[in-house]
Short mmCIF file of C-alpha atoms and ligand atoms in Angstrom, two decimals:
data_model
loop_
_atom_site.label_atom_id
_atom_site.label_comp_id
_atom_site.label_asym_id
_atom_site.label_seq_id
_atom_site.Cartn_x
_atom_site.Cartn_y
_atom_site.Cartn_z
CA UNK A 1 6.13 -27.21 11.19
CA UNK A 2 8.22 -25.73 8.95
CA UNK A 3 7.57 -21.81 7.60
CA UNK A 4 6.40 -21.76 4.10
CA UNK A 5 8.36 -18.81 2.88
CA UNK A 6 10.57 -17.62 -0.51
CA UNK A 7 13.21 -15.20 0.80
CA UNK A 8 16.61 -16.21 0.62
CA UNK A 9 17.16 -15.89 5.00
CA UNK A 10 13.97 -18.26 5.15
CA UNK A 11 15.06 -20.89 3.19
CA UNK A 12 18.49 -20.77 4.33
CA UNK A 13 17.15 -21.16 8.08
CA UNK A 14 15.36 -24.09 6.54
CA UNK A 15 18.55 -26.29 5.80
CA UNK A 16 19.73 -29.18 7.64
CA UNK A 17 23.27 -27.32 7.84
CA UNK A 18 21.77 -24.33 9.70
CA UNK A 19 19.52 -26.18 11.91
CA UNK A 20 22.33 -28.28 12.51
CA UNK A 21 24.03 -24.84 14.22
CA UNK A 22 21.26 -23.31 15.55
CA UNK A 23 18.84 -26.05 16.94
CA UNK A 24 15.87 -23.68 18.69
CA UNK A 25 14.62 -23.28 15.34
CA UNK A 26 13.04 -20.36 13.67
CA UNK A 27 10.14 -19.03 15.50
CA UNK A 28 9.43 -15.74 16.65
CA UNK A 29 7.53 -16.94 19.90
CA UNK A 30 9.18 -16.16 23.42
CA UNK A 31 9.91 -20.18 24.11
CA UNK A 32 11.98 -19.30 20.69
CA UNK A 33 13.59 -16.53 21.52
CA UNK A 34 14.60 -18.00 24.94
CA UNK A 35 15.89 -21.00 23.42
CA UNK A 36 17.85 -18.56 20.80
CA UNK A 37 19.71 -17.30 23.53
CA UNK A 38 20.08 -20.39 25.82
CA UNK A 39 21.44 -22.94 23.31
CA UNK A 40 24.07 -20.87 21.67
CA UNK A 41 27.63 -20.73 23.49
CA UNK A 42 28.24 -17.03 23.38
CA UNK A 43 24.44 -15.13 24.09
CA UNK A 44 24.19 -18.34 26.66
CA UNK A 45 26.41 -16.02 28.69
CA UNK A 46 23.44 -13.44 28.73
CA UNK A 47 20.01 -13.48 30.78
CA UNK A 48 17.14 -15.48 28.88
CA UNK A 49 14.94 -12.31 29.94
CA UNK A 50 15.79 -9.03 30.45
CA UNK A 51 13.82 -6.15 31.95
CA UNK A 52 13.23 -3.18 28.82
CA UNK A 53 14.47 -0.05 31.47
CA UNK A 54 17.89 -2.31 32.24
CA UNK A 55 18.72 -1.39 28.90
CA UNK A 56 18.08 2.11 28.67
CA UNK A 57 20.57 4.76 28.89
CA UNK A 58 19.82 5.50 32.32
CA UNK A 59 20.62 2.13 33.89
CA UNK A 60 24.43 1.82 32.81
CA UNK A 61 25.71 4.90 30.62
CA UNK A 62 26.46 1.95 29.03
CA UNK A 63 30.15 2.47 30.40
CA UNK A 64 30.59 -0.97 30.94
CA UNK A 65 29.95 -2.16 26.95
CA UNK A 66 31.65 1.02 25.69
CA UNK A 67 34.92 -0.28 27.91
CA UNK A 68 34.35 -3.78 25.96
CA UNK A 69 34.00 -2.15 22.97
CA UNK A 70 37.50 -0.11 23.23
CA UNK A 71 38.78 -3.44 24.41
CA UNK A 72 37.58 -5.26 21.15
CA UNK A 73 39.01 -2.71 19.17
CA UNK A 74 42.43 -2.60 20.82
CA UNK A 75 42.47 -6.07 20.42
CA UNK A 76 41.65 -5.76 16.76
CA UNK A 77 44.42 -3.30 15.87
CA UNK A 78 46.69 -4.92 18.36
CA UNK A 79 47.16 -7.97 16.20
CA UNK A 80 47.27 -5.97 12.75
CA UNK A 81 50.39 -3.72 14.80
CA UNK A 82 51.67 -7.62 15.31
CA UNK A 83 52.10 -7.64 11.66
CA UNK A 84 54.35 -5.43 11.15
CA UNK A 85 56.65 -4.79 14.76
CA UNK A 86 59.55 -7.20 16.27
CA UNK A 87 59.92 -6.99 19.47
CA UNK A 88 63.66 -6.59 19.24
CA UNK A 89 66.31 -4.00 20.29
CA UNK A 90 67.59 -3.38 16.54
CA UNK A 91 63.96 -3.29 15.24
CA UNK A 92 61.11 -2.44 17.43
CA UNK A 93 61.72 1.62 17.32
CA UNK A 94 62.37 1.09 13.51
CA UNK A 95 59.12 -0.84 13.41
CA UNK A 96 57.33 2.15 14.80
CA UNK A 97 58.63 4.62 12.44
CA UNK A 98 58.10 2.80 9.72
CA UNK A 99 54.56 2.37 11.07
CA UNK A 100 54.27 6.28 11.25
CA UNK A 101 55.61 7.17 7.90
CA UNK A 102 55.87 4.02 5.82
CA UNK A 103 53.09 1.47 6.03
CA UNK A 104 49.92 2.62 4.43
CA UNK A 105 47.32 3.79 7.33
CA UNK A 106 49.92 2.59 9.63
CA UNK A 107 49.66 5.67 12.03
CA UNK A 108 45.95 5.00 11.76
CA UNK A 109 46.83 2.10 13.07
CA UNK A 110 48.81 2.79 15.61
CA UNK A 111 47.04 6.24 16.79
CA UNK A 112 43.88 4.79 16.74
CA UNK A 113 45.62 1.61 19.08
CA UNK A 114 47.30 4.27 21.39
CA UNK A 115 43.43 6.78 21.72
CA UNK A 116 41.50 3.59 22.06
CA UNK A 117 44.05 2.35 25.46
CA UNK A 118 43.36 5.53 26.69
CA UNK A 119 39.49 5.83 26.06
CA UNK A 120 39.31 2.22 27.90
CA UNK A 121 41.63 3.32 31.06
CA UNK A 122 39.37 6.33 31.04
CA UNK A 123 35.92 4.41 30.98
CA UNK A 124 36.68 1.49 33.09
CA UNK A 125 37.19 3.96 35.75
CA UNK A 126 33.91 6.05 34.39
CA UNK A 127 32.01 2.60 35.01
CA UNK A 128 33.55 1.89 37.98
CA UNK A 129 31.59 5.23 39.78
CA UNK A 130 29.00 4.73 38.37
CA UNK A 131 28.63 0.96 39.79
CA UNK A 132 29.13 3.14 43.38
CA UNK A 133 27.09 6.23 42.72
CA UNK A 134 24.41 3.74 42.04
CA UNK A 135 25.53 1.39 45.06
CA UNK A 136 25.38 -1.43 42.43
CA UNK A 137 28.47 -3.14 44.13
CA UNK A 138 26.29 -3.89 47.24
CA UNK A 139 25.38 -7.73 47.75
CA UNK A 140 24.44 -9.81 45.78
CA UNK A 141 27.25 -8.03 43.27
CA UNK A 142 29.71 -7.29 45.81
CA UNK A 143 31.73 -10.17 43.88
CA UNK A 144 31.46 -8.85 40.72
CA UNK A 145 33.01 -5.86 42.12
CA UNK A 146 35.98 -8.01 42.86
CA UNK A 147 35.99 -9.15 39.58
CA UNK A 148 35.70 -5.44 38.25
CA UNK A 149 38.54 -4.32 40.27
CA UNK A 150 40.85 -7.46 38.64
CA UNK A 151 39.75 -5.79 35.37
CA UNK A 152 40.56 -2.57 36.34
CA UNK A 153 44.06 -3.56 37.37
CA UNK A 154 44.66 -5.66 33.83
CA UNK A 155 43.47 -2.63 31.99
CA UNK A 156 46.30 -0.36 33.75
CA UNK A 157 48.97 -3.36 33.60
CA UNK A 158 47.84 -3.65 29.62
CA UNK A 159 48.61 0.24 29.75
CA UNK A 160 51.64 -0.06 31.50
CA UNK A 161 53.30 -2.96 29.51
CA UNK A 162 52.45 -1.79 26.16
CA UNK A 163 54.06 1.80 26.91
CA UNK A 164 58.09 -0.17 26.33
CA UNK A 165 57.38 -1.89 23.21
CA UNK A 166 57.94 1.87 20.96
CA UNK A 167 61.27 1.32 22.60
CA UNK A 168 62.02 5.35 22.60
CA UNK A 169 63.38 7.62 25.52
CA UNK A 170 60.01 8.02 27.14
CA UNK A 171 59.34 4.73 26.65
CA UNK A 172 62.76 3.25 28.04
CA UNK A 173 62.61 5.63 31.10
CA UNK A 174 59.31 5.05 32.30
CA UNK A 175 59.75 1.27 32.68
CA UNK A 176 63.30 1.97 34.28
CA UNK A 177 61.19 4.64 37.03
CA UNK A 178 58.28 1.99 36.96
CA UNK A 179 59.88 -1.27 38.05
CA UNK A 180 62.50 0.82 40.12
CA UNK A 181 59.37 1.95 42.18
CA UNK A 182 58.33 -2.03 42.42
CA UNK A 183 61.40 -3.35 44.01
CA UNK A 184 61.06 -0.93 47.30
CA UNK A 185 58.27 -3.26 47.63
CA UNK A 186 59.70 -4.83 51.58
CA UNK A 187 61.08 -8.68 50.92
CA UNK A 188 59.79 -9.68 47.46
CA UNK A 189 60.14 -5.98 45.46
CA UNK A 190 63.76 -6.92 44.64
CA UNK A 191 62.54 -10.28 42.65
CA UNK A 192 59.97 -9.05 41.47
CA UNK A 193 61.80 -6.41 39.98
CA UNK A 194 64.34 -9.18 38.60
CA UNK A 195 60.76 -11.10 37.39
CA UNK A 196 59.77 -8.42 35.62
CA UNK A 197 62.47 -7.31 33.43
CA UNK A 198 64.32 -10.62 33.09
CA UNK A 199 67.61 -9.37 34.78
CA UNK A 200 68.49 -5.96 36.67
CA UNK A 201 68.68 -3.59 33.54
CA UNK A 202 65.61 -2.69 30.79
CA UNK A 203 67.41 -4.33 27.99
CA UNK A 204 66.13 -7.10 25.20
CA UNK A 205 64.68 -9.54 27.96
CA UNK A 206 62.74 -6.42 29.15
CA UNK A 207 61.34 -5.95 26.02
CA UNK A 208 60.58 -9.40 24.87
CA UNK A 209 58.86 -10.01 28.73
CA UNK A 210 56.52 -6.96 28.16
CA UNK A 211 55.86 -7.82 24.74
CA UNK A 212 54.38 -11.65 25.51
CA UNK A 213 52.42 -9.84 28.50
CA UNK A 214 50.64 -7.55 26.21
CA UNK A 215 50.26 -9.48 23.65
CA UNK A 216 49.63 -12.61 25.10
CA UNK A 217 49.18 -13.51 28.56
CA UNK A 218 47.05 -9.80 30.10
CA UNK A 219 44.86 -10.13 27.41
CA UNK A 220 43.94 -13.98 28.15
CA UNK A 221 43.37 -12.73 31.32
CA UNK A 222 40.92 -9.94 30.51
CA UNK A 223 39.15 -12.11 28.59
CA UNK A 224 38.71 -14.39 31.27
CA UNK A 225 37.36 -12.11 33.64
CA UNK A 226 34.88 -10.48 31.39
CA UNK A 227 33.35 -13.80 30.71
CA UNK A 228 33.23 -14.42 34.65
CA UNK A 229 32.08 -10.59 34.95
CA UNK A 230 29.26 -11.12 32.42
CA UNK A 231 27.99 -14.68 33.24
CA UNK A 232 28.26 -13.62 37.29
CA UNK A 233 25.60 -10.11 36.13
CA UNK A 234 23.49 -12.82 35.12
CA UNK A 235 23.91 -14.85 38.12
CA UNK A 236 23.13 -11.70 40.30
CA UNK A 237 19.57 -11.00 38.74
CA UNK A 238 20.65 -8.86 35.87
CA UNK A 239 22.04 -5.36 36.22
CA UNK A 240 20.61 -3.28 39.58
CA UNK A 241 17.65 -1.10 39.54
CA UNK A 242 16.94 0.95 42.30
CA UNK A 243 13.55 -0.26 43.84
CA UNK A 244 12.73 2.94 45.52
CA UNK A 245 12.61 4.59 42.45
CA UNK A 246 9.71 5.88 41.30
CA UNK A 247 8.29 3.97 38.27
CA UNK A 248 10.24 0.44 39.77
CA UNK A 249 7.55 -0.54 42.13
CA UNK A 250 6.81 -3.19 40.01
CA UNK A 251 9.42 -5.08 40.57
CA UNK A 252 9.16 -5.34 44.19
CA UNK A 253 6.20 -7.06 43.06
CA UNK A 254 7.90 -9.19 40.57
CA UNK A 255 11.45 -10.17 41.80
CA UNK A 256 13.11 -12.52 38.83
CA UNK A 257 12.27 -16.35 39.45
CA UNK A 258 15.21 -18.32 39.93
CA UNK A 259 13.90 -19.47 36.13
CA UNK A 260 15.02 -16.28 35.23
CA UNK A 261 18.31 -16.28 36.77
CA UNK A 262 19.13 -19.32 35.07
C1 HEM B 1 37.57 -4.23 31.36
C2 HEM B 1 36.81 -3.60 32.22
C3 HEM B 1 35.31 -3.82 32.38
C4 HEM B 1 34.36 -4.24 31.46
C5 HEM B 1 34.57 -4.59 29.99
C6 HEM B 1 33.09 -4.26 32.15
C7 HEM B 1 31.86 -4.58 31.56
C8 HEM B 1 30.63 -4.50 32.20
C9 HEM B 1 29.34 -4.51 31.53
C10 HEM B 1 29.11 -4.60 30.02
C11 HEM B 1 28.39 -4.43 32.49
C12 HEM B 1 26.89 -4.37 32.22
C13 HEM B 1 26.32 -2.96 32.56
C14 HEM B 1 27.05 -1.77 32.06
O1 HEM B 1 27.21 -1.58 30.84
O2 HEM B 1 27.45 -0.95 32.91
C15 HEM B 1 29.06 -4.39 33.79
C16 HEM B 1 28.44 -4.36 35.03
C17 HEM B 1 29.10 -4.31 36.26
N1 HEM B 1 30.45 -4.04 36.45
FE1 HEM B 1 31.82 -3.96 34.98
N2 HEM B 1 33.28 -3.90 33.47
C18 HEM B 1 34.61 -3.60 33.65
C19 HEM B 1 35.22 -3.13 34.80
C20 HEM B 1 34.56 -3.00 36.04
C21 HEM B 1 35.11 -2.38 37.21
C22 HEM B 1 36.47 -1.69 37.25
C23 HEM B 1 34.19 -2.53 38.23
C24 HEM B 1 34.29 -2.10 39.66
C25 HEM B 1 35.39 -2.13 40.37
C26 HEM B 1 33.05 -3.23 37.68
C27 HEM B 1 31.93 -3.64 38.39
C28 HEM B 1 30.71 -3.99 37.82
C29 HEM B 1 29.49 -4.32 38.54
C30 HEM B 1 29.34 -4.41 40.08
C31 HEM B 1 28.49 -4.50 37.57
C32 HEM B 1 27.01 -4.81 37.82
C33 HEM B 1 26.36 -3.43 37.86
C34 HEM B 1 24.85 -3.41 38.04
O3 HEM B 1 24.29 -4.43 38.41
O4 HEM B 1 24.30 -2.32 37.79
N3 HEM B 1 33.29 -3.48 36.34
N4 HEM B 1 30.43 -4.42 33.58
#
């Protein structure tokens, strides 16, 4: 039955465009709500149910959303710093200067790009004790951990890749010291080194290599694993909570259905 109501949000959710989108309807009933989540492609990714003390401060820090949320936002200013830097010998340290003193809110931009990499190296590695203080990593999760650790190595690799594109001294000599280090690896170090850099020297095919990994190809891959890292929480009955804990006796009681997994 449809809701008899005059706001603007109520008859909007009453047209045959938005039911079109969103097809659990309107109501405020759990079934609803459930539906809500379950039929739409990105909360799908999220438990139907989840218990109130999961989300409290407690639980997580909420390390784990605060790394995706420095993530979003370097992604964000990444592709406005797109706009306005070529990744090419002439150019790219010109690009950055220009940046700093010539592009309106440009070192904004760019500082706010640089403090947000740092904040996310910073809290991945916060969330990653806390997962082991709490012993969260133990099974069911010990995959996710696995996953987690793939994440952790993109988000140094991210780091690592997008410290060459200012093309400056520091810049130039770190990747030089860097990949240097990675061909003592024994057998492959020397071709990966060669891999890496596009020849033997940092020059232009350095730069343009580093610049389509962290632009392009390390962030595909973060995104990938944070869908596998969220959808696999899910899969492992939510987030962990300690059932020794006093207050948590209830859910020895109550373990989730596989319903609830779902
Ligand atoms: C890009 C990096 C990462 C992102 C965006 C991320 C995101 C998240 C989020 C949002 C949660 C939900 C709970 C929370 O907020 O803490 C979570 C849980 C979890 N993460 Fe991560 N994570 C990342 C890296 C890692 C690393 C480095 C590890 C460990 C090596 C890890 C292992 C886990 C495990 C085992 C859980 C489940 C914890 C539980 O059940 O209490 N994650 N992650």
């Amino acid at each position: 039955m449809p809701r008899q109501s005059d706001t603007f949000f109520d008859k909007l959710e009453q047209t045959r465009v938005w039911q079109s989108v969103f097809r659990s309807g309107t109501g405020t009933s759990t079934l609803h709500r459930a539906l809500a989540i379950q039929q739409n492609v990105f909360l799908h990714l999220f438990p139907t149910k989840v218990r109130r003390r999961m989300l409290g401060l407690g639980a997580t820090w909420y390390l784990g959303t605060l790394t995706l949320g420095t993530f979003l936002i370097l992604v964000i200013t990444g592709v406005l710093l797109m706009l306005y830097y070529h990744p090419s010998v002439p150019q790219a340290y010109v690009d950055v200067k220009d940046l700093k003193y010539v592009v309106s809110s440009g070192l904004f931009l760019r500082n706010l790009h640089r403090w947000s990499a740092h904040a996310m190296v910073f809290l991945a590695f916060a969330h990653m004790f806390r997962v082991f203080y709490r012993g969260a990593y133990r099974p069911p999760r010990e995959f996710n951990w696995v996953v987690g650790v793939i994440l952790l190595l993109v988000t140094l690799l991210l780091s690592y890749t997008g410290y060459l594109l200012p093309w400056d001294q520091l810049a130039f000599w770190a990747i030089t010291v860097g990949t240097n280090i990675s061909a003592t690896v024994p057998l492959v170090g020397n071709k990966f080194h060669f891999l890496m850099l596009g020849g033997n020297q940092v020059n232009a095919n350095a730069l343009l290599r580093f610049y389509v990994l962290h632009c392009v190809i390390l962030p595909l891959v973060a995104v990938l694993f944070v869908v596998v890292h969220f959808w696999r929480i899910r899969k492992d009955g939510g987030l962990y909570v300690r059932e020794t804990e006093p207050g948590n006796e209830d859910l020895q009681e109550s373990p989730l259905t596989e319903m609830e997994r779902q």
